[in-house]
Tab-separated table of C-alpha atoms and ligand atoms in Angstrom:
chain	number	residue	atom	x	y	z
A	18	UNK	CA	-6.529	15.299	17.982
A	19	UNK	CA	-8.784	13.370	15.379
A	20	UNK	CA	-11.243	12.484	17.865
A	21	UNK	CA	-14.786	13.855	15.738
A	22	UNK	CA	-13.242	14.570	13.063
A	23	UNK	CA	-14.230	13.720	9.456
A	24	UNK	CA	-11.838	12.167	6.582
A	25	UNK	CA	-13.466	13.422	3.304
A	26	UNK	CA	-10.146	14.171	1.845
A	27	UNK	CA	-6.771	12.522	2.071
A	28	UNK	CA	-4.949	16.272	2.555
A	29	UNK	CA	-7.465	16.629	5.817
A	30	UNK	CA	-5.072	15.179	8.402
A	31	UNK	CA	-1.537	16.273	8.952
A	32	UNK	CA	1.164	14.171	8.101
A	33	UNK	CA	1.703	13.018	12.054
A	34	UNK	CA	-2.078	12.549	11.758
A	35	UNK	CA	-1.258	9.986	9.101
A	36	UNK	CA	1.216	8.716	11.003
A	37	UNK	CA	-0.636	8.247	14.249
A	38	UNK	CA	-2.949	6.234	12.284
A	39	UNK	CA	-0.490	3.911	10.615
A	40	UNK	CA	1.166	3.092	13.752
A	41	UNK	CA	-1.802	1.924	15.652
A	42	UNK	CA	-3.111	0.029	12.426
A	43	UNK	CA	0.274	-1.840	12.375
A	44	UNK	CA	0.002	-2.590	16.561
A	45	UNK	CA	-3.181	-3.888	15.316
A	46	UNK	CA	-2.430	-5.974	12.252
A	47	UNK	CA	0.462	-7.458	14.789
A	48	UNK	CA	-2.423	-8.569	18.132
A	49	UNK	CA	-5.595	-7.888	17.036
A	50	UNK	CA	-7.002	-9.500	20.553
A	51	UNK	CA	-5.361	-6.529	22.070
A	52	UNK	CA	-7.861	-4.007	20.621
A	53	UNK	CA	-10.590	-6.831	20.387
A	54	UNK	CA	-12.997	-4.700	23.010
A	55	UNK	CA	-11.546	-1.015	22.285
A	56	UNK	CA	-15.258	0.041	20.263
A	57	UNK	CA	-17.799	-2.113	22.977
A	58	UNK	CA	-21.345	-0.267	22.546
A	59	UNK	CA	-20.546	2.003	19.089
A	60	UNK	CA	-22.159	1.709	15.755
A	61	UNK	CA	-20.929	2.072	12.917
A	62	UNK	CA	-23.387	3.481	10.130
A	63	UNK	CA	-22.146	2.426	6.425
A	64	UNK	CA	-24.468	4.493	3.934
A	65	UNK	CA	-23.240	2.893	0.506
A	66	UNK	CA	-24.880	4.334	-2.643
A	67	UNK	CA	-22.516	2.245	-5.088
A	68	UNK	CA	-21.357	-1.186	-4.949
A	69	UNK	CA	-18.655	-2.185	-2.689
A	70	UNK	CA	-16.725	-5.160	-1.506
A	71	UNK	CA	-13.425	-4.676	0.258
A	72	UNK	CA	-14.366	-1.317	1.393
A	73	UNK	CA	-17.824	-2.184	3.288
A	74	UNK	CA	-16.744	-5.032	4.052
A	75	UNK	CA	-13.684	-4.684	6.276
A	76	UNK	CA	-14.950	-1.556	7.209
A	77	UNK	CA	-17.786	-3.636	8.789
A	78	UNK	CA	-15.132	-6.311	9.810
A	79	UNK	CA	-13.078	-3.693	11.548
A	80	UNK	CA	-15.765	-2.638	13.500
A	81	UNK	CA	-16.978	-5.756	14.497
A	82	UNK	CA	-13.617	-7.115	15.303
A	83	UNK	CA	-13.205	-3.747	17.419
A	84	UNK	CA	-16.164	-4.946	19.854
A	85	UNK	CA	-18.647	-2.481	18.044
A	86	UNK	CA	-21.994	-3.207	15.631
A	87	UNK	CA	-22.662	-1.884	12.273
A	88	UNK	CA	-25.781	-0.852	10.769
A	89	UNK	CA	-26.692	0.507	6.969
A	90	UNK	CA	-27.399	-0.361	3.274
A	91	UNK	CA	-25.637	-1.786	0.478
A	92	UNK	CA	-27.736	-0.483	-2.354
A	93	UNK	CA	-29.691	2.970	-1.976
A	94	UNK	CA	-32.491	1.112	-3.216
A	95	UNK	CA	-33.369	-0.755	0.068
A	96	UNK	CA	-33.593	2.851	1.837
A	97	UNK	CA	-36.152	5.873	1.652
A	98	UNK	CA	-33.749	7.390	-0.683
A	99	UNK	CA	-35.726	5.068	-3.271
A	100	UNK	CA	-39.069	7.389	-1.833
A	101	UNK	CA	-37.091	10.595	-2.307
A	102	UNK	CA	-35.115	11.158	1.025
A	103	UNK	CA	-32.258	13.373	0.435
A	104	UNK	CA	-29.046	12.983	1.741
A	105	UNK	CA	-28.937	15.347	4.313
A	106	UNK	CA	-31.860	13.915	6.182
A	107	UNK	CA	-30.149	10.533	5.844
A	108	UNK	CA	-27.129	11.379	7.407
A	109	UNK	CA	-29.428	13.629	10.031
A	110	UNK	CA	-31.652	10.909	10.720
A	111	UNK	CA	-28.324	7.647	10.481
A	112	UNK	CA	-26.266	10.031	13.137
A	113	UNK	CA	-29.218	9.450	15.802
A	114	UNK	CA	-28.669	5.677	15.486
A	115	UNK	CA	-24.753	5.062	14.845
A	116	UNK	CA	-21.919	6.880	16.222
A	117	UNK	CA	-19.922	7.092	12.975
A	118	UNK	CA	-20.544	7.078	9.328
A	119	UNK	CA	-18.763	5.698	6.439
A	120	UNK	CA	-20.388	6.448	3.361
A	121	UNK	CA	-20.184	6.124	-0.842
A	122	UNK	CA	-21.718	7.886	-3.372
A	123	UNK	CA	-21.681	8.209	-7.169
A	124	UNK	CA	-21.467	12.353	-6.813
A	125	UNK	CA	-18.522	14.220	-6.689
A	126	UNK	CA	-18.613	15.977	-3.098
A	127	UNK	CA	-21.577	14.360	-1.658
A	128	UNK	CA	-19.724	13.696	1.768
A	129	UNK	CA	-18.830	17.092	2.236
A	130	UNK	CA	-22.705	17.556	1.889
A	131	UNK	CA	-23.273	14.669	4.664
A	132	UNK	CA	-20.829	16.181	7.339
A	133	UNK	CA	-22.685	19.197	6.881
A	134	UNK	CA	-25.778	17.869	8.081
A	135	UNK	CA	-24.295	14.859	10.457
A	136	UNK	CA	-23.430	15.067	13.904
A	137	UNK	CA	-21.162	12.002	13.672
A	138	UNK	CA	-17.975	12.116	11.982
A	139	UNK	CA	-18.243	11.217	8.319
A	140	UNK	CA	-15.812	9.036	6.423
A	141	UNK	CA	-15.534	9.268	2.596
A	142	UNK	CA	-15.759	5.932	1.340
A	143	UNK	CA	-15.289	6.810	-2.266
A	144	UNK	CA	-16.818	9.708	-4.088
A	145	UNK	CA	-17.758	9.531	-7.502
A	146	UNK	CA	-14.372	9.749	-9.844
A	147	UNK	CA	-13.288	11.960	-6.801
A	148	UNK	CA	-11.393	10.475	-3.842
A	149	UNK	CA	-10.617	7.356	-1.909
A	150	UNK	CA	-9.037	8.563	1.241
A	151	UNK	CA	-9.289	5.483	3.472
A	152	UNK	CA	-8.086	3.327	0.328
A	153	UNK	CA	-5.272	5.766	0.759
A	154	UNK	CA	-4.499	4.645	4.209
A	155	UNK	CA	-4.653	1.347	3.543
A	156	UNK	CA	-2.217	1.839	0.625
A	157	UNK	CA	0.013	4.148	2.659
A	158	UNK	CA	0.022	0.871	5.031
A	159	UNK	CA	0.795	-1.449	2.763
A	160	UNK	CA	3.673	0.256	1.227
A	161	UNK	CA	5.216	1.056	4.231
A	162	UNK	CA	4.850	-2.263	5.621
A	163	UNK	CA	6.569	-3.622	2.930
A	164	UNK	CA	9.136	-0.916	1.619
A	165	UNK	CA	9.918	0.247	5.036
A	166	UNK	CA	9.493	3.850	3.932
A	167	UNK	CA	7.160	6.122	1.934
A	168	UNK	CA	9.704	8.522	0.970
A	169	UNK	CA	12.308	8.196	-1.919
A	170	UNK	CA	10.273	6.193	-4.568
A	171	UNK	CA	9.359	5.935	-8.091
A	172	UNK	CA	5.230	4.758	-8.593
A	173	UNK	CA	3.520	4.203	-11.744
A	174	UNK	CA	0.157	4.273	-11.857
A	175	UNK	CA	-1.267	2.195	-15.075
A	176	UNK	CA	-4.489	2.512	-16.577
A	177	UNK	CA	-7.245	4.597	-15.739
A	178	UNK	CA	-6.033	7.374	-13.900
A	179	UNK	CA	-9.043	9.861	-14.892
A	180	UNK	CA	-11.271	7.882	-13.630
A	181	UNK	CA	-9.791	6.557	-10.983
A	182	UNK	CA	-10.273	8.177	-7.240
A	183	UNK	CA	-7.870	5.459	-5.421
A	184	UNK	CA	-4.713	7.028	-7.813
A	185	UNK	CA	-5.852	10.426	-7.390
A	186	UNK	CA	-6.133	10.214	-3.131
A	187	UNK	CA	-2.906	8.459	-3.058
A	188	UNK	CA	-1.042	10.930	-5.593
A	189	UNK	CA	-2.032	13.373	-3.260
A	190	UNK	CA	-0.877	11.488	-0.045
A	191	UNK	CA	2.694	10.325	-1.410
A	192	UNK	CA	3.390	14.003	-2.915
A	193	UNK	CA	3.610	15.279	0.945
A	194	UNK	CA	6.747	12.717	1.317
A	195	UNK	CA	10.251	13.486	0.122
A	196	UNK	CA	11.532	12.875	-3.281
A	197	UNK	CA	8.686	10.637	-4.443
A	198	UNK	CA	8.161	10.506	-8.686
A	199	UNK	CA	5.579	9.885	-10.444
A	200	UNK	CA	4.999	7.905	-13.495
A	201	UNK	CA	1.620	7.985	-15.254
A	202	UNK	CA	0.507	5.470	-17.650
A	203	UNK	CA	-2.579	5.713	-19.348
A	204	UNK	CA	-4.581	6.138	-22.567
A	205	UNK	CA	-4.429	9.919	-23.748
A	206	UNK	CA	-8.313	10.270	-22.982
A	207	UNK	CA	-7.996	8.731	-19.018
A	208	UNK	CA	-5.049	11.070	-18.133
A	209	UNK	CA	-4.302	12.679	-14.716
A	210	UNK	CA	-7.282	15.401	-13.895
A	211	UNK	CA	-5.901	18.904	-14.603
A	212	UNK	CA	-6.559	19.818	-11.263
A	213	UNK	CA	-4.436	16.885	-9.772
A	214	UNK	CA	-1.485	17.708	-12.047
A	215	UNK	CA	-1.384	22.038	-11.362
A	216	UNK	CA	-2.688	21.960	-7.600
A	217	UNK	CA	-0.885	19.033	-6.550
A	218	UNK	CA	2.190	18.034	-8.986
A	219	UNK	CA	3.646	21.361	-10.412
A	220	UNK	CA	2.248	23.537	-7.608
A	221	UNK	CA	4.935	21.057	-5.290
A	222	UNK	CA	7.559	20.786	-7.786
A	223	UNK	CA	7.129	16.527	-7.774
A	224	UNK	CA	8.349	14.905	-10.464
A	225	UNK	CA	6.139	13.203	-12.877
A	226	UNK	CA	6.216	12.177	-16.391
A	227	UNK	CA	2.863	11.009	-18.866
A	228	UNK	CA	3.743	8.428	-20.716
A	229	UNK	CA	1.135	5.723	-22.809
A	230	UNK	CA	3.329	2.301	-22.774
A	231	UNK	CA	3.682	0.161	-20.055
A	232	UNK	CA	6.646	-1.965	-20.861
A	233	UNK	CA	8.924	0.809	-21.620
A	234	UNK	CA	9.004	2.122	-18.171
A	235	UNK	CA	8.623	-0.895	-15.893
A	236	UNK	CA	11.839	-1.396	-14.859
A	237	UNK	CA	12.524	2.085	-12.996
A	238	UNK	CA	9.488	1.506	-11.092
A	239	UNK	CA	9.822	0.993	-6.948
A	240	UNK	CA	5.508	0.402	-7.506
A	241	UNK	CA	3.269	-0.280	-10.095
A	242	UNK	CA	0.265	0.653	-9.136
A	243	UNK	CA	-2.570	-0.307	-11.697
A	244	UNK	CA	-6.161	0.603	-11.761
A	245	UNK	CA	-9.149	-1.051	-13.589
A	246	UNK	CA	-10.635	1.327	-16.576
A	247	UNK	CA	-13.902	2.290	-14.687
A	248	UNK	CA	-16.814	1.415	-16.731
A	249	UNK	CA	-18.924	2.849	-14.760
A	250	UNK	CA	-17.738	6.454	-15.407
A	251	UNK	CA	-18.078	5.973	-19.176
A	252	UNK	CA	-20.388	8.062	-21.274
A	253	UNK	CA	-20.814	5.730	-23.818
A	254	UNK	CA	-20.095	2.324	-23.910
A	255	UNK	CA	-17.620	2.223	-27.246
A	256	UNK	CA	-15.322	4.254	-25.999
A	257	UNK	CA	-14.820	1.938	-22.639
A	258	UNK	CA	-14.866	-1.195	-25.094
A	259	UNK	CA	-11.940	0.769	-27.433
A	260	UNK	CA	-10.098	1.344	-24.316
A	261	UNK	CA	-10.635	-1.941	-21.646
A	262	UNK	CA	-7.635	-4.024	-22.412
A	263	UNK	CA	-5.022	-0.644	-22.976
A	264	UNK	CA	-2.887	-2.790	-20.421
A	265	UNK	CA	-3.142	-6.270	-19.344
A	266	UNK	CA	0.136	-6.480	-16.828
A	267	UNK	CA	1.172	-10.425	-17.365
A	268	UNK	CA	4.212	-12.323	-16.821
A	269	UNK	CA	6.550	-10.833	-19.788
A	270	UNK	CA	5.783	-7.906	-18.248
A	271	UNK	CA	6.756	-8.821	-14.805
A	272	UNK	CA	9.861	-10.227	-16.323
A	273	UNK	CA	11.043	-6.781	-17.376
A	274	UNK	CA	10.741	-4.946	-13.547
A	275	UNK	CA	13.121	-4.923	-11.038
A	276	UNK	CA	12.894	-7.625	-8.602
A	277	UNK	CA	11.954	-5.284	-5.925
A	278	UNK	CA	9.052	-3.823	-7.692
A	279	UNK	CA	5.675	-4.318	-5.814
A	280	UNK	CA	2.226	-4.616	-7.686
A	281	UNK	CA	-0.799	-2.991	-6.055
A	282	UNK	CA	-4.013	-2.771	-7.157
A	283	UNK	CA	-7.290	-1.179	-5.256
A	284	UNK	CA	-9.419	-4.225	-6.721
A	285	UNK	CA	-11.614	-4.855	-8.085
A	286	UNK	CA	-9.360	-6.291	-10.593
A	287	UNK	CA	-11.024	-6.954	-14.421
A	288	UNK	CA	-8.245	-8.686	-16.831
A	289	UNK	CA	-5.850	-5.711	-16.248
A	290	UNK	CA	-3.591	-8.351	-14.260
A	291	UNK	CA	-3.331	-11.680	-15.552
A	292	UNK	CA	-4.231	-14.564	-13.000
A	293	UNK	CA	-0.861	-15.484	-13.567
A	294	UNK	CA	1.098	-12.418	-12.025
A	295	UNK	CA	-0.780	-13.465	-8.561
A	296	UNK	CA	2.093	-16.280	-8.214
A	297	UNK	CA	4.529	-13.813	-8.491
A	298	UNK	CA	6.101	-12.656	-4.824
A	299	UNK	CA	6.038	-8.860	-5.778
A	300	UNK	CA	1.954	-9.119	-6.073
A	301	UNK	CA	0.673	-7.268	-2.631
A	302	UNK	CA	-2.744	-6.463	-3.854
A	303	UNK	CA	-4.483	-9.057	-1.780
A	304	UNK	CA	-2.146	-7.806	1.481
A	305	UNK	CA	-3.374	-4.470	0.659
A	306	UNK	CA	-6.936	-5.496	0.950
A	307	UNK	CA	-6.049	-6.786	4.333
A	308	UNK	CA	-4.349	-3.718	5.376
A	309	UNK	CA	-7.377	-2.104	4.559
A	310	UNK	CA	-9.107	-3.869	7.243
A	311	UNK	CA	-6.304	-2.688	10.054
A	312	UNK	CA	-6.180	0.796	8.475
A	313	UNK	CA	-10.128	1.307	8.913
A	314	UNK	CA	-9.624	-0.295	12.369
A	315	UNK	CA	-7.102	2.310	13.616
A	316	UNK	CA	-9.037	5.298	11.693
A	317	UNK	CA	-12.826	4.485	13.567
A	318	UNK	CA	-11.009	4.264	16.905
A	319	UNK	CA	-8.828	7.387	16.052
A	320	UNK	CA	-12.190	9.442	15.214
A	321	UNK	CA	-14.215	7.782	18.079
A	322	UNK	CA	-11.232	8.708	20.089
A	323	UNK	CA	-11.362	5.875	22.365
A	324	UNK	CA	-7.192	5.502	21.802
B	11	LIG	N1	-10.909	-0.823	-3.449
B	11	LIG	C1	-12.242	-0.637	-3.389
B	11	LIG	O1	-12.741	0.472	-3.167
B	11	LIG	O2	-12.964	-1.769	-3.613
B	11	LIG	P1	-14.556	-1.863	-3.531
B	11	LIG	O3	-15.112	-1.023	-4.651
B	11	LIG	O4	-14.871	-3.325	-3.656
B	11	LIG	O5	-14.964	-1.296	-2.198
């Protein structure tokens, strides 16, 4: 039952949770006029404390094509957190006008905080260099829309996998699936967390190898999944510029995988995929943005439990 339920974690719904919501996301994504009216008279709070495109935007798009409004702020600076509000009288106060929040924030954590003090569910819309779960969902989507399975593959993820909360959400997801492996490309200093590599990786026995070059492990890849080096998460501002361009995936690149491989990519993209590689069949990372959309449609109705 996920009706009232919060997703702050990817590992907080079963796997036939997971399921549940992938199935009605792709009876969605195939007649959307079916489910046009399913969230008449609900709101739909998004509380964003960092920027955001794709995920406050289809998040607001799935709610309005769902029949339901949306209410919130973009920037924290158009709120009363400017004046000092904390966030637990936000999410207090937001609850008493929406009927489900979706929030972001720069801290670690901070939407564990929120569902403490809400009495609407609370969706993690990215925290900090934490997790991305409903970036997981729609990546779970995508690849099983496309691969037919989420079982039985090798992913790379490329680039900035310290950082990066989309890679560490969907590690997590695809290590509950049989006889994934995992190949992780990066820089020495924007490795894997510790945490995800002992709680999640050895802990389940999953395969994965560390490696720092791109080109020598293309071709045994089922997914390349690569990640923008996060600025934002930077310390100091030399040691981003030293390591911005460690990969740039472009079409000698491409020529080297196997012509099943697909490309994702969260987005925002910076130069880490050349323009060119978007001509290229095997590049789904503008079909995963749209999944998005359809998996944050079937997750609000799943925790508003009107399906
Ligand atoms: N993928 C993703 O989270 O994109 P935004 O930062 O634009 O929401």
């Amino acid at each position: 039952m996920l009706k009232g339920r919060n997703l702050i974690d990817p590992m907080d719904f079963t796997l036939e949770e997971v399921e549940e919501i992938l199935n009605l996301a792709e009876n969605i994504s195939k007649k959307r006029e079916d489910y046009a009216h399913l969230c008449d008279g609900k709101i739909l709070a998004t509380l964003f404390y960092e920027p955001s495109t794709r995920t406050r935007l289809s998040f607001e798009s799935a709610m309005l094509r769902l029949g339901g409004k949306v209410l919130g702020f973009s920037e924290p600076n158009s709120s009363s957190v400017s004046k000092g509000e904390t966030l637990a009288d936000t999410v207090r106060v937001v609850s008493c006008y929406s009927d489900i929040i979706a929030m972001r924030h720069p801290k670690e954590g901070a939407p564990i905080v929120a569902a403490d003090y809400a009495s609407v569910p609370i969706i993690n819309a990215g925290d900090g260099g934490h997790q991305h779960p409903t970036q997981t969902l729609a990546d779970l989507l995508t690849i099983r829309s496309i691969k037919g399975k989420l079982s039985n593959l090798t992913i790379g993820f490329c680039g900035d996998l310290k950082f990066g909360r989309t890679v560490h959400s969907l590690i997590k997801a695809l290590s509950r699936y049989e006889n994934n492996k995992f190949i992780l490309i990066s820089p020495k200093e924007l490795q894997i967390p510790q945490y995800i590599k002992s709680e999640i990786l050895e802990k389940n026995n999953i395969e994965f190898t560390q490696v720092e070059n791109l080109e020598q492990v293309i071709n045994k890849l089922d997914i390349l999944y690569m990640t923008r080096i996060q600025k934002e998460r930077f310390n100091n501002e030399e040691d981003y510029l030293r390591l911005k361009d460690s990969y740039i995936l472009d079409k000698g690149k491409m020529d080297r995988a196997s012509k099943d491989m697909i490309v994702l990519h969260p987005l925002p993209r910076v130069n880490e995929i050349d323009y060119e590689v978007d001509k290229d069949e095997r590049a789904c990372y503008f079909k995963q943005a749209q999944y998005g959309m359809y998996a944050r449609m079937a997750l609000i109705s799943k925790l508003l439990g009107v399906i």
